[in-house]
Amino acid sequence: QEQLVESGGGLVQTGGSLRLSCAASGGPVSRLVMGWFRQAQGKEREFVGAIKWSGGDTLYADSVRDRFVISRDSAENTVYLQMNSLKPEDTAVYYCAARQSVRIAMTENLYMYWGQGTQVTVSS
């Protein structure tokens, strides 16, 4: 069973950057797809992006493509979400999630394991 712990959220001004981390433990990460989701207040949780641990293939939501980058560090069993050119509409609680699969998925119910979430607030 995977355990995911996120860190790195906070308050940033429009145009700024933040990097979120998600440390995975409990099982072989090489078999995982790691996803990032976010949920703004009053809205449904939405897909941000994901990465296949093996091979490093990535997929991004249109709203963050060219601004956000997902990477992984196999030595640290950690996935990162580098967020650049942040906008107020990026304000949300960001969640790291994992699924045991070779295929990236955008649907949250396909992810079995979830972190506790970390708040990102972008001020205008």
C-alpha positions as MATLAB code, in Angstrom:
seq = 'QEQLVESGGGLVQTGGSLRLSCAASGGPVSRLVMGWFRQAQGKEREFVGAIKWSGGDTLYADSVRDRFVISRDSAENTVYLQMNSLKPEDTAVYYCAARQSVRIAMTENLYMYWGQGTQVTVSS';
ca = [
       0.000    0.000    0.000;
       1.365    3.328   -1.037;
       1.572    6.289    1.282;
       1.857    9.735   -0.254;
       2.961   12.877    1.552;
       2.784   16.240   -0.168;
       4.642   19.396    0.710;
       5.510   22.760   -0.779;
       2.239   24.649   -0.889;
       1.899   28.248    0.147;
       1.050   31.785   -0.885;
       2.539   33.315   -4.009;
       1.842   36.351   -6.146;
       0.527   36.204   -9.695;
       3.320   35.265  -12.050;
       5.310   33.527   -9.348;
       6.402   29.920   -9.004;
       6.017   27.105   -6.510;
       7.214   23.525   -6.442;
       5.156   20.832   -4.823;
       6.656   17.534   -3.721;
       5.025   14.164   -3.246;
       7.018   11.516   -1.418;
       5.884    7.952   -2.020;
       6.526    4.998    0.245;
       5.227    1.490    0.825;
       5.741   -0.220   -2.492;
       7.706   -0.328   -5.745;
       7.256    3.073   -7.333;
       8.407    1.849  -10.741;
       4.959    0.345  -11.280;
       3.122    3.532  -10.518;
       1.528    6.367  -12.387;
       1.616    9.490  -10.271;
      -1.048   12.105  -10.761;
      -1.647   15.618   -9.548;
      -5.171   16.911   -9.011;
      -6.523   20.105   -7.558;
      -9.741   21.272   -6.017;
     -10.705   24.914   -5.786;
     -13.221   26.023   -3.201;
     -16.724   25.220   -4.357;
     -15.552   23.258   -7.383;
     -14.977   19.642   -8.247;
     -11.532   18.126   -8.120;
      -9.801   18.280  -11.488;
      -6.862   16.618  -13.176;
      -3.686   18.678  -13.429;
      -1.178   16.227  -14.825;
       0.459   12.860  -14.385;
       3.698   10.995  -14.963;
       4.556    7.362  -15.522;
       7.300    6.458  -13.115;
       8.809    4.048  -15.585;
       9.786    6.002  -18.675;
       8.721    9.418  -17.472;
       5.863    9.975  -19.934;
       3.707   12.904  -18.903;
       0.255   14.273  -19.606;
      -1.093   17.693  -18.662;
      -4.424   19.417  -18.527;
      -4.813   22.134  -21.134;
      -5.119   24.764  -18.419;
      -1.598   24.140  -17.111;
       0.288   22.874  -20.133;
       3.379   25.035  -20.827;
       3.280   26.397  -17.271;
       3.523   23.297  -15.067;
       6.101   20.539  -15.238;
       5.966   17.156  -13.522;
       9.160   15.254  -12.819;
      10.311   12.407  -10.602;
      13.388   11.529   -8.618;
      13.737    7.778   -8.354;
      16.459    8.013   -5.732;
      14.126    9.958   -3.444;
      10.862    8.244   -4.514;
       9.507   11.730   -4.971;
       7.424   13.364   -7.669;
       7.477   17.106   -8.220;
       5.017   19.572   -9.639;
       6.834   22.709  -10.741;
       4.289   25.475  -11.188;
       5.320   28.593  -13.090;
       3.498   31.722  -14.229;
       0.891   31.123  -11.564;
      -2.522   32.722  -11.876;
      -5.215   33.389   -9.270;
      -7.311   30.656  -10.886;
      -4.600   28.151   -9.919;
      -5.593   28.648   -6.283;
      -6.681   25.283   -4.925;
      -5.794   22.390   -2.695;
      -3.406   20.223   -4.683;
      -3.419   16.471   -4.251;
      -0.921   13.848   -5.245;
      -2.341   10.476   -6.249;
      -1.028    7.126   -7.428;
      -2.318    4.205   -9.439;
      -0.725    0.851  -10.117;
      -0.805    0.833  -13.877;
       1.287    1.364  -16.978;
      -1.226    3.857  -18.338;
      -1.769    7.457  -17.402;
      -5.330    8.297  -16.416;
      -7.109   11.611  -16.011;
     -10.013   10.268  -13.970;
      -9.624   10.543  -10.233;
     -11.499    7.353   -9.418;
      -8.794    5.379  -11.230;
      -6.262    6.427   -8.607;
      -6.123    4.263   -5.517;
      -3.830    6.229   -3.256;
      -4.042    9.861   -2.256;
      -2.045   12.345   -0.269;
      -3.507   14.723    2.263;
      -3.414   17.750   -0.021;
      -1.541   21.022    0.178;
      -2.971   24.519   -0.234;
      -1.729   26.767   -3.009;
      -2.950   30.357   -2.984;
      -2.116   32.797   -5.762;
      -2.789   36.431   -4.943;
      -3.697   38.949   -7.605;
];
